[in-house]
Amino acid sequence: MKPPEPRTRFTWETDVKRKTKDEVHSASRTPHSALFSKTWAVFRREARTELRSRYALNSIGMFALITLMVVGISSTGANVPHRTHAGLLWLILLFSAMTGLARVFVRETESRTQDALRLTADPTALFFGKALFNAALLLGLQAIVAPLYILMTSLPVRDFVLFLTIQIAGNLGLTVASTILAALVAKAGGRNALFPVLALPILLPLLMALVGGTYAALAPDGKIVAGVGLVPNPIESRQTAWEAGATYVRMAFAFIGMLGPASYLLFDFIWSED
Amino acid sequence: MATEIQTSDPAASAARTTRGTLPVPFQALLFAWISGVIYAAFFVAPPVKGLGPTTKVLYFHVPLFWVGAIALILTGIYSGIYLKTRRIEWDTKAAAAAELGLLFCVLGTMMGSMWARVQWGAWWNWDPKQTSILMLILLYGAYFVLRSSIESRPSRAALGAVYAILAVVAVPLLMRIIPYYLKGLHPNPVVEGTIDPEIRRMLMAAWAGFLGLYVWMFRQRVAVGRFEDQKEGVE
């Protein structure tokens, strides 16, 4: 068969093929590095494709900024309880994510590249590469929304370490759930509207943990309430942030720990489905 | 080639009609048992301290949820078996289990809501157990939305199975790990240890009755599902 013509534009398939040949002949490379390089190749391809059209970036960005504005406008001067602030922050992040995270797989269905992908790509590398891209997308979103939210509402964060931990846990949890569900939605006809319907029930326990943890990281506002969502223990003003928030951090990481392996294991079943 | 339903062989079609339903003596026993449970709940069982005359709800609300939770875990198990064997009957069973599980959970929630109105003053309190059951109901609603959006039967089965397994992974999180931290309005586990043995016996009897009800309805539903699959030529 005639070898493919040399292309002037970078395509990840040729990049991966080149690397594979190297691995075969190079004794110093371990099998794991093959997975890393393939994953990285998938990630780079996603990044390039996204930067080309900027569809997901635009939709996520605009949604986030608009909701942020609405929240900012409606809460200036108002005595909004801190727990509500925590909920609003995660509302913005979650719904922004819902508009854009399914894109990694749904795009393959729309542009009909999924057959080529199924033929050439290692499913594991594909899964991790796309998950990595989703995580990066979310990270970008959080890096913009969270500081803006704090500035707009003058949120009194008393423990930034806890706040950041919760943001990281949120990033990982949302990524883990949304990547597998994006694949599911892409296979189920590629309708973007199905993605939030499927994702939100699964994300609910995570969300409660995130809101609770964020609330614990904020200065107490004198309103001692029963805990957040599924955890009823009240967050009291005399507790330190970590004392109050540890339960929620644990819950969030429990979610990641359970859904992460499950989604990795189930991906094959989706990907090999016609 | 699609199998056609043979109407010419009466014995075989009679066998097909009754296959999957409970034998009549068992149905009669089930009927009697449930009638007994209802009667006992209303007239015989002693009231739990602090709950007074609303204790009756206990014998319906709690077993409904137990059976509902079991049904939902069964959905996950059947889905797993489907993914392993790729036999469509397991997907039929998974869907049937999910439907019944959803029904039982919704009924249990309605009863719980009525009870909450009387005991705790509001129809809905965002008590952790209430919240986790609501999540469960949403999960299974999403499962049915997913199933209805896929045309091809084998795809529907496989993708539905994946979602069901994901949901089942989330379920122990909701039902066990999180309520572990729980000190909400809900009373501590009523069955484990501290309560009147007579009440516990009644609760077990009610649970057995509802389990029997579930098994009966499940078998009916699976039989119907099997007919539908045969008609579509899938089986």
Coordinates of C-alpha atoms in Angstrom, one line a residue:
Chain A
M1 CA 0.0 0.0 0.0
K2 CA 1.3 3.4 -0.9
P3 CA 2.5 5.3 2.2
P4 CA 0.5 8.4 3.1
E5 CA 1.6 11.6 1.5
P6 CA 3.7 13.8 3.7
R7 CA 1.4 16.3 5.2
T8 CA 2.3 19.9 5.9
R9 CA -0.2 20.1 8.7
F10 CA 0.3 18.2 11.8
T11 CA -2.1 15.3 12.4
W12 CA -1.9 13.2 15.5
E13 CA -2.2 9.9 13.7
T14 CA 1.1 10.3 12.0
D15 CA 2.6 11.6 15.1
V16 CA 1.6 8.5 17.1
K17 CA 2.7 6.2 14.3
R18 CA 6.2 7.8 14.4
K19 CA 6.4 7.3 18.1
T20 CA 5.3 3.8 17.9
K21 CA 8.1 2.8 15.6
D22 CA 10.5 4.4 18.0
E23 CA 9.3 2.5 20.9
V24 CA 9.6 -0.8 19.1
H25 CA 13.2 -0.2 18.4
S26 CA 14.1 1.6 21.6
A27 CA 14.9 -0.6 24.5
S28 CA 14.9 2.2 27.0
R29 CA 11.2 3.0 26.6
T30 CA 8.8 1.2 29.0
P31 CA 5.3 0.3 27.8
H32 CA 3.9 2.9 30.1
S33 CA 5.6 5.7 28.3
A34 CA 3.7 4.5 25.2
L35 CA 0.5 5.1 27.0
F36 CA 1.6 8.5 28.2
S37 CA 2.8 9.6 24.8
K38 CA -0.4 8.4 23.1
T39 CA -2.5 10.1 25.8
W40 CA -0.6 13.3 25.3
A41 CA -1.0 13.0 21.6
V42 CA -4.8 12.7 22.0
F43 CA -4.7 15.7 24.3
R44 CA -2.8 17.8 21.9
R45 CA -5.1 16.9 19.1
E46 CA -8.1 17.9 21.2
A47 CA -6.5 21.1 22.1
R48 CA -5.6 21.9 18.5
T49 CA -9.1 21.1 17.2
E50 CA -10.7 23.1 20.0
L51 CA -8.4 26.1 19.4
R52 CA -9.3 25.9 15.7
S53 CA -13.0 26.4 16.2
R54 CA -13.2 27.5 19.8
Y55 CA -16.8 26.2 20.0
A56 CA -16.6 24.7 23.5
L57 CA -14.4 27.5 24.8
N58 CA -16.9 30.1 23.6
S59 CA -20.0 28.4 24.9
I60 CA -18.5 27.6 28.2
G61 CA -16.9 31.1 28.6
M62 CA -20.0 33.0 27.6
F63 CA -22.3 31.0 29.7
A64 CA -20.0 31.4 32.7
L65 CA -19.6 35.1 32.3
I66 CA -23.3 35.7 31.8
T67 CA -24.3 33.7 34.8
L68 CA -21.6 35.3 36.9
M69 CA -22.9 38.7 35.9
V70 CA -26.4 37.9 36.9
V71 CA -25.3 36.5 40.2
G72 CA -23.1 39.5 40.8
I73 CA -25.8 42.0 40.0
S74 CA -28.4 40.3 42.2
S75 CA -26.2 39.8 45.2
T76 CA -24.5 43.1 45.7
G77 CA -25.5 44.6 48.9
A78 CA -27.9 41.9 49.6
N79 CA -27.3 39.8 52.7
V80 CA -26.9 36.5 50.9
P81 CA -26.2 33.6 53.2
H82 CA -22.8 32.1 52.6
R83 CA -24.2 28.7 52.0
T84 CA -26.2 30.2 49.1
H85 CA -23.0 31.8 47.7
A86 CA -21.3 28.4 47.8
G87 CA -24.3 26.9 45.9
L88 CA -24.3 29.7 43.3
L89 CA -20.6 29.3 42.6
W90 CA -21.0 25.6 41.9
L91 CA -24.2 26.2 39.9
I92 CA -22.3 28.5 37.6
L93 CA -19.4 26.1 37.3
L94 CA -21.6 23.1 36.8
F95 CA -23.9 24.5 34.2
S96 CA -21.0 26.1 32.3
A97 CA -19.4 22.7 32.3
M98 CA -22.6 21.0 31.0
T99 CA -22.6 23.2 27.9
G100 CA -19.1 22.2 26.8
L101 CA -17.8 19.0 28.3
A102 CA -19.7 16.6 26.1
R103 CA -17.9 18.1 23.1
V104 CA -14.9 15.8 23.2
F105 CA -16.9 12.8 22.1
V106 CA -19.9 14.4 20.5
R107 CA -17.7 16.2 18.0
E108 CA -16.4 12.8 16.8
T109 CA -20.0 11.8 16.0
E110 CA -20.9 15.0 14.4
S111 CA -17.8 15.2 12.2
R112 CA -17.9 11.5 11.5
T113 CA -14.4 10.9 12.6
Q114 CA -15.3 8.3 15.2
D115 CA -14.8 5.4 12.8
A116 CA -11.3 6.5 11.9
L117 CA -10.7 7.0 15.6
R118 CA -11.9 3.5 16.5
L119 CA -9.6 2.0 13.9
T120 CA -6.5 3.9 14.8
A121 CA -6.7 4.8 18.5
D122 CA -5.9 2.9 21.6
P123 CA -9.1 3.2 23.7
T124 CA -7.2 3.7 26.9
A125 CA -5.1 6.5 25.6
L126 CA -8.2 8.0 24.0
F127 CA -10.1 8.0 27.2
F128 CA -7.4 9.5 29.3
G129 CA -6.5 12.0 26.6
K130 CA -10.0 13.3 26.3
A131 CA -10.4 13.2 30.1
L132 CA -7.3 15.2 30.4
F133 CA -8.6 17.7 27.9
N134 CA -11.9 18.0 29.8
A135 CA -9.9 18.5 33.0
A136 CA -7.9 21.3 31.4
L137 CA -11.0 22.9 30.1
L138 CA -12.6 22.9 33.5
L139 CA -9.4 24.1 35.1
G140 CA -9.5 27.1 32.8
L141 CA -13.1 27.7 33.6
Q142 CA -12.5 27.5 37.4
A143 CA -9.4 29.7 37.2
I144 CA -11.5 32.4 35.7
V145 CA -14.9 32.0 37.4
A146 CA -13.8 31.3 41.0
P147 CA -11.6 34.4 41.5
L148 CA -14.1 36.6 39.6
Y149 CA -16.9 35.3 41.9
I150 CA -14.9 36.0 45.0
L151 CA -14.1 39.5 43.8
M152 CA -17.6 40.3 42.6
T153 CA -19.3 39.2 45.8
S154 CA -16.5 40.0 48.2
L155 CA -16.7 36.4 49.4
P156 CA -14.9 36.1 52.7
V157 CA -12.9 32.9 52.2
R158 CA -11.3 32.0 55.5
D159 CA -9.2 29.0 54.3
F160 CA -7.9 29.1 50.8
V161 CA -6.3 25.7 51.0
L162 CA -9.6 24.1 51.7
F163 CA -11.2 26.2 49.0
L164 CA -8.6 25.1 46.4
T165 CA -8.8 21.5 47.5
I166 CA -12.5 21.6 46.9
Q167 CA -12.0 23.2 43.5
I168 CA -9.5 20.4 42.6
A169 CA -11.9 17.7 43.8
G170 CA -14.6 19.3 41.8
N171 CA -12.4 19.4 38.7
L172 CA -11.5 15.7 39.0
G173 CA -15.1 14.6 39.9
L174 CA -16.7 16.6 37.1
T175 CA -14.1 15.3 34.6
V176 CA -14.4 11.7 35.7
A177 CA -18.2 11.7 35.4
S178 CA -18.5 13.8 32.3
T179 CA -16.0 12.0 30.1
I180 CA -17.7 8.6 30.3
L181 CA -21.1 10.2 29.9
A182 CA -19.9 12.2 26.9
A183 CA -18.9 9.0 25.3
L184 CA -22.3 7.5 26.2
V185 CA -24.1 10.5 24.7
A186 CA -22.0 10.4 21.6
K187 CA -22.9 6.8 21.0
A188 CA -26.6 7.4 21.8
G189 CA -27.1 9.6 18.9
G190 CA -24.9 12.5 19.7
R191 CA -27.6 14.8 21.0
N192 CA -26.0 17.3 23.2
A193 CA -29.2 17.9 25.2
L194 CA -29.0 14.4 26.6
F195 CA -25.8 15.1 28.4
P196 CA -27.0 17.3 31.3
V197 CA -30.0 14.9 31.8
L198 CA -27.6 12.0 32.3
A199 CA -24.9 13.8 34.1
L200 CA -26.8 15.8 36.7
P201 CA -28.3 12.9 38.7
I202 CA -24.9 11.2 38.9
L203 CA -23.1 14.4 39.9
L204 CA -25.6 15.3 42.7
P205 CA -23.7 13.6 45.6
L206 CA -20.5 15.3 44.3
L207 CA -22.2 18.6 44.1
M208 CA -23.4 18.4 47.7
A209 CA -19.9 17.6 48.8
L210 CA -18.5 20.5 46.9
V211 CA -21.0 23.0 48.1
G212 CA -20.6 21.9 51.7
G213 CA -16.9 22.1 51.4
T214 CA -16.9 25.5 49.9
Y215 CA -19.3 26.7 52.6
A216 CA -17.0 25.3 55.2
A217 CA -14.1 27.3 53.6
L218 CA -16.0 30.6 54.0
A219 CA -16.1 32.7 57.1
P220 CA -19.1 31.8 59.2
D221 CA -21.9 34.2 58.7
G222 CA -23.6 33.7 62.0
K223 CA -26.3 31.5 60.5
I224 CA -25.8 28.1 62.0
V225 CA -27.7 25.7 59.8
A226 CA -27.9 22.0 59.5
G227 CA -25.2 20.8 57.3
V228 CA -25.3 20.8 53.5
G229 CA -27.2 18.3 51.4
L230 CA -26.5 14.7 52.5
V231 CA -24.4 15.6 55.5
P232 CA -26.6 17.0 58.3
N233 CA -23.9 17.9 60.8
P234 CA -24.1 21.6 61.4
I235 CA -21.2 23.7 60.4
E236 CA -20.6 25.8 63.5
S237 CA -18.7 29.0 63.9
R238 CA -16.3 27.7 66.4
Q239 CA -15.0 24.9 64.1
T240 CA -12.0 25.6 61.9
A241 CA -12.6 25.3 58.2
W242 CA -10.9 21.9 58.0
E243 CA -12.9 20.5 60.9
A244 CA -16.1 21.4 59.3
G245 CA -15.0 20.7 55.7
A246 CA -13.2 17.4 56.1
T247 CA -16.3 15.4 55.7
Y248 CA -17.1 17.0 52.5
V249 CA -13.6 16.6 51.1
R250 CA -13.8 12.9 52.0
M251 CA -17.2 12.6 50.2
A252 CA -15.8 14.3 47.1
F253 CA -12.8 12.1 46.9
A254 CA -15.0 9.0 47.6
F255 CA -17.0 10.0 44.6
I256 CA -13.9 10.3 42.5
G257 CA -12.5 7.1 43.8
M258 CA -15.6 5.2 43.0
L259 CA -16.6 6.7 39.7
G260 CA -13.1 7.0 38.3
P261 CA -12.2 3.3 38.0
A262 CA -15.8 2.5 37.1
S263 CA -15.8 4.9 34.2
Y264 CA -12.4 3.7 33.0
L265 CA -13.6 0.1 33.1
L266 CA -16.9 0.8 31.4
F267 CA -15.4 2.9 28.6
D268 CA -14.6 -0.1 26.5
F269 CA -18.2 -1.3 26.4
I270 CA -19.3 2.1 25.1
W271 CA -16.5 2.5 22.6
S272 CA -16.8 -0.9 21.1
E273 CA -20.6 -0.5 20.6
D274 CA -21.8 0.1 17.1
Chain B
M1 CA -34.9 -15.0 10.4
A2 CA -37.4 -13.5 12.8
T3 CA -39.2 -15.9 14.9
E4 CA -42.9 -15.9 14.5
I5 CA -45.2 -16.4 17.3
Q6 CA -46.7 -19.8 16.7
T7 CA -50.4 -19.6 17.3
S8 CA -51.1 -23.0 15.8
D9 CA -49.7 -25.0 18.7
P10 CA -52.0 -24.5 21.7
A11 CA -49.9 -26.3 24.2
A12 CA -46.8 -24.4 23.4
S13 CA -48.5 -21.1 23.3
A14 CA -50.3 -21.9 26.6
A15 CA -46.9 -22.7 28.1
R16 CA -45.6 -19.4 26.7
T17 CA -48.5 -17.5 28.2
T18 CA -48.0 -18.8 31.7
R19 CA -44.2 -19.0 31.6
G20 CA -42.8 -16.3 33.9
T21 CA -45.9 -15.7 36.1
L22 CA -46.1 -17.1 39.5
P23 CA -48.0 -20.3 39.9
V24 CA -51.6 -19.7 41.1
P25 CA -51.1 -21.2 44.7
F26 CA -48.2 -18.8 45.2
Q27 CA -50.3 -15.9 44.0
A28 CA -53.1 -16.9 46.4
L29 CA -50.6 -17.1 49.2
L30 CA -49.2 -13.7 48.3
F31 CA -52.6 -12.2 48.3
A32 CA -53.4 -13.6 51.7
W33 CA -50.0 -12.6 53.1
I34 CA -50.4 -9.0 52.0
S35 CA -53.9 -8.8 53.2
G36 CA -52.7 -10.0 56.5
V37 CA -49.9 -7.4 56.6
I38 CA -52.4 -4.6 55.9
Y39 CA -54.8 -5.8 58.5
A40 CA -52.0 -6.3 61.1
A41 CA -50.5 -2.9 60.3
F42 CA -53.8 -1.2 60.9
F43 CA -55.3 -3.2 63.8
V44 CA -52.7 -5.4 65.5
A45 CA -49.3 -3.8 65.6
P46 CA -48.4 -1.8 68.7
P47 CA -47.5 1.8 68.2
V48 CA -43.8 2.7 68.4
K49 CA -43.0 5.1 71.2
G50 CA -43.0 8.7 70.0
L51 CA -44.7 7.9 66.7
G52 CA -48.0 7.0 68.0
P53 CA -50.8 6.1 65.6
T54 CA -48.6 7.0 62.6
T55 CA -46.6 3.8 63.2
K56 CA -48.7 2.1 60.5
V57 CA -46.8 3.9 57.8
L58 CA -43.6 2.2 59.0
Y59 CA -44.8 -1.1 57.7
F60 CA -45.3 0.2 54.2
H61 CA -42.8 3.0 53.8
V62 CA -39.8 1.0 55.0
P63 CA -40.3 -2.2 53.0
L64 CA -41.2 -0.2 49.9
F65 CA -37.8 1.4 50.1
W66 CA -35.9 -1.8 50.9
V67 CA -37.4 -3.6 48.0
G68 CA -36.9 -0.5 45.8
A69 CA -33.3 -0.3 46.6
I70 CA -32.8 -4.1 46.0
A71 CA -34.6 -3.7 42.7
L72 CA -32.2 -1.0 41.7
I73 CA -29.2 -2.9 42.6
L74 CA -30.6 -5.8 40.6
T75 CA -30.9 -3.5 37.6
G76 CA -27.1 -3.0 37.9
I77 CA -26.5 -6.7 38.3
Y78 CA -28.7 -7.7 35.3
S79 CA -27.0 -5.0 33.3
G80 CA -23.6 -6.4 34.1
I81 CA -24.8 -9.9 33.2
Y82 CA -26.0 -8.5 29.9
L83 CA -22.7 -6.9 29.1
K84 CA -21.0 -10.2 29.8
T85 CA -23.4 -12.6 28.0
R86 CA -25.0 -10.2 25.4
R87 CA -28.3 -12.0 25.7
I88 CA -31.1 -9.6 25.3
E89 CA -33.3 -11.2 28.0
W90 CA -31.0 -9.8 30.7
D91 CA -31.5 -6.4 29.3
T92 CA -35.3 -7.0 29.4
K93 CA -34.9 -8.0 33.0
A94 CA -32.8 -5.0 33.8
A95 CA -35.4 -2.6 32.4
A96 CA -38.2 -4.4 34.2
A97 CA -36.3 -4.2 37.5
A98 CA -35.6 -0.5 37.0
E99 CA -39.3 0.2 36.3
L100 CA -40.4 -1.6 39.3
G101 CA -37.7 -0.2 41.5
L102 CA -38.7 3.3 40.4
L103 CA -42.3 2.6 41.1
F104 CA -41.6 1.3 44.6
C105 CA -39.3 4.2 45.4
V106 CA -41.8 6.8 44.2
L107 CA -44.6 5.1 46.3
G108 CA -42.3 5.0 49.3
T109 CA -41.4 8.6 48.8
M110 CA -45.1 9.6 48.7
M111 CA -45.7 7.7 51.9
G112 CA -42.7 9.2 53.5
S113 CA -43.8 12.6 52.5
M114 CA -47.2 12.1 54.1
W115 CA -45.5 10.8 57.2
A116 CA -43.1 13.7 57.3
R117 CA -46.0 16.2 57.1
V118 CA -47.5 14.6 60.2
Q119 CA -44.3 14.0 62.1
W120 CA -42.0 16.8 61.2
G121 CA -44.3 19.4 60.0
A122 CA -43.4 19.8 56.3
W123 CA -44.0 17.7 53.2
W124 CA -40.3 17.9 52.4
N125 CA -37.5 18.6 54.7
W126 CA -34.2 18.0 52.8
D127 CA -33.4 15.4 55.4
P128 CA -30.4 13.4 54.0
K129 CA -32.4 10.2 53.5
Q130 CA -35.1 12.1 51.7
T131 CA -32.5 13.8 49.5
S132 CA -30.7 10.6 48.7
I133 CA -33.9 8.9 47.6
L134 CA -34.7 11.9 45.4
M135 CA -31.3 11.5 43.7
L136 CA -32.1 7.8 43.2
I137 CA -35.3 8.6 41.5
L138 CA -33.6 11.1 39.3
L139 CA -31.0 8.6 38.4
Y140 CA -33.5 6.1 37.2
G141 CA -35.5 8.7 35.4
A142 CA -32.3 9.6 33.5
Y143 CA -31.9 5.9 32.8
F144 CA -35.2 5.7 31.1
V145 CA -34.6 8.9 29.1
L146 CA -31.4 7.4 27.8
R147 CA -33.1 4.2 26.8
S148 CA -35.9 6.0 25.0
S149 CA -33.4 8.0 23.0
I150 CA -31.7 5.0 21.4
E151 CA -33.4 3.3 18.5
S152 CA -31.4 0.1 18.0
R153 CA -32.2 -2.5 20.6
P154 CA -28.7 -3.9 21.1
S155 CA -27.3 -0.4 21.5
R156 CA -30.0 0.6 23.9
A157 CA -29.3 -2.5 25.9
A158 CA -25.5 -1.9 26.0
L159 CA -25.5 1.8 26.6
G160 CA -28.4 1.5 29.1
A161 CA -26.4 -1.2 30.9
V162 CA -23.3 1.1 31.2
Y163 CA -25.4 3.9 32.6
A164 CA -27.1 1.5 35.0
I165 CA -23.8 0.3 36.3
L166 CA -22.6 3.8 36.8
A167 CA -25.7 4.6 38.7
V168 CA -25.3 1.5 40.8
V169 CA -21.8 2.6 41.7
A170 CA -23.3 5.9 42.8
V171 CA -26.1 4.2 44.8
P172 CA -24.0 2.7 47.6
L173 CA -22.5 6.1 47.9
L174 CA -25.9 7.6 48.4
M175 CA -27.4 5.0 50.5
R176 CA -24.6 3.7 52.7
I177 CA -21.5 5.8 52.8
I178 CA -23.2 9.2 53.1
P179 CA -25.9 8.2 55.6
Y180 CA -23.0 6.8 57.6
Y181 CA -22.3 10.4 58.5
L182 CA -26.0 11.0 59.1
K183 CA -27.6 12.3 62.1
G184 CA -30.6 13.8 60.5
L185 CA -34.3 13.8 61.4
H186 CA -34.6 10.2 60.4
P187 CA -34.7 7.8 63.3
N188 CA -31.7 5.6 63.8
P189 CA -31.9 2.3 62.0
V190 CA -35.2 1.0 63.3
V191 CA -34.5 -2.7 62.8
E192 CA -31.0 -3.0 64.2
G193 CA -31.4 -4.1 67.7
T194 CA -33.2 -1.5 69.9
I195 CA -36.8 -2.0 69.1
D196 CA -39.6 -4.2 70.2
P197 CA -39.2 -7.7 68.7
E198 CA -42.9 -7.7 67.9
I199 CA -42.5 -4.7 65.7
R200 CA -39.4 -6.1 64.1
R201 CA -41.4 -9.3 63.3
M202 CA -44.1 -7.3 61.8
L203 CA -41.6 -5.3 59.7
M204 CA -40.0 -8.5 58.5
A205 CA -43.4 -9.9 57.5
A206 CA -44.3 -6.7 55.7
W207 CA -40.9 -6.8 53.9
A208 CA -41.5 -10.4 52.9
G209 CA -44.9 -9.4 51.5
F210 CA -43.6 -6.6 49.5
L211 CA -40.7 -8.7 48.2
G212 CA -43.3 -11.3 47.0
L213 CA -45.2 -8.5 45.4
Y214 CA -42.1 -7.3 43.6
V215 CA -41.2 -10.8 42.4
W216 CA -44.7 -11.4 41.1
M217 CA -44.8 -8.0 39.2
F218 CA -41.3 -8.6 38.0
R219 CA -42.1 -11.9 36.4
Q220 CA -45.2 -10.5 34.8
R221 CA -43.2 -7.6 33.4
V222 CA -40.4 -9.8 32.1
A223 CA -42.9 -12.1 30.4
V224 CA -44.4 -9.1 28.6
G225 CA -41.0 -7.9 27.7
R226 CA -40.1 -11.2 26.3
F227 CA -43.2 -11.2 24.1
E228 CA -42.2 -7.8 22.8
D229 CA -38.7 -9.0 22.0
Q230 CA -40.0 -12.0 20.2
K231 CA -42.4 -9.8 18.2
E232 CA -39.6 -7.5 17.2
G233 CA -37.6 -10.5 16.2
V234 CA -34.8 -9.8 18.6
E235 CA -34.9 -13.0 20.5

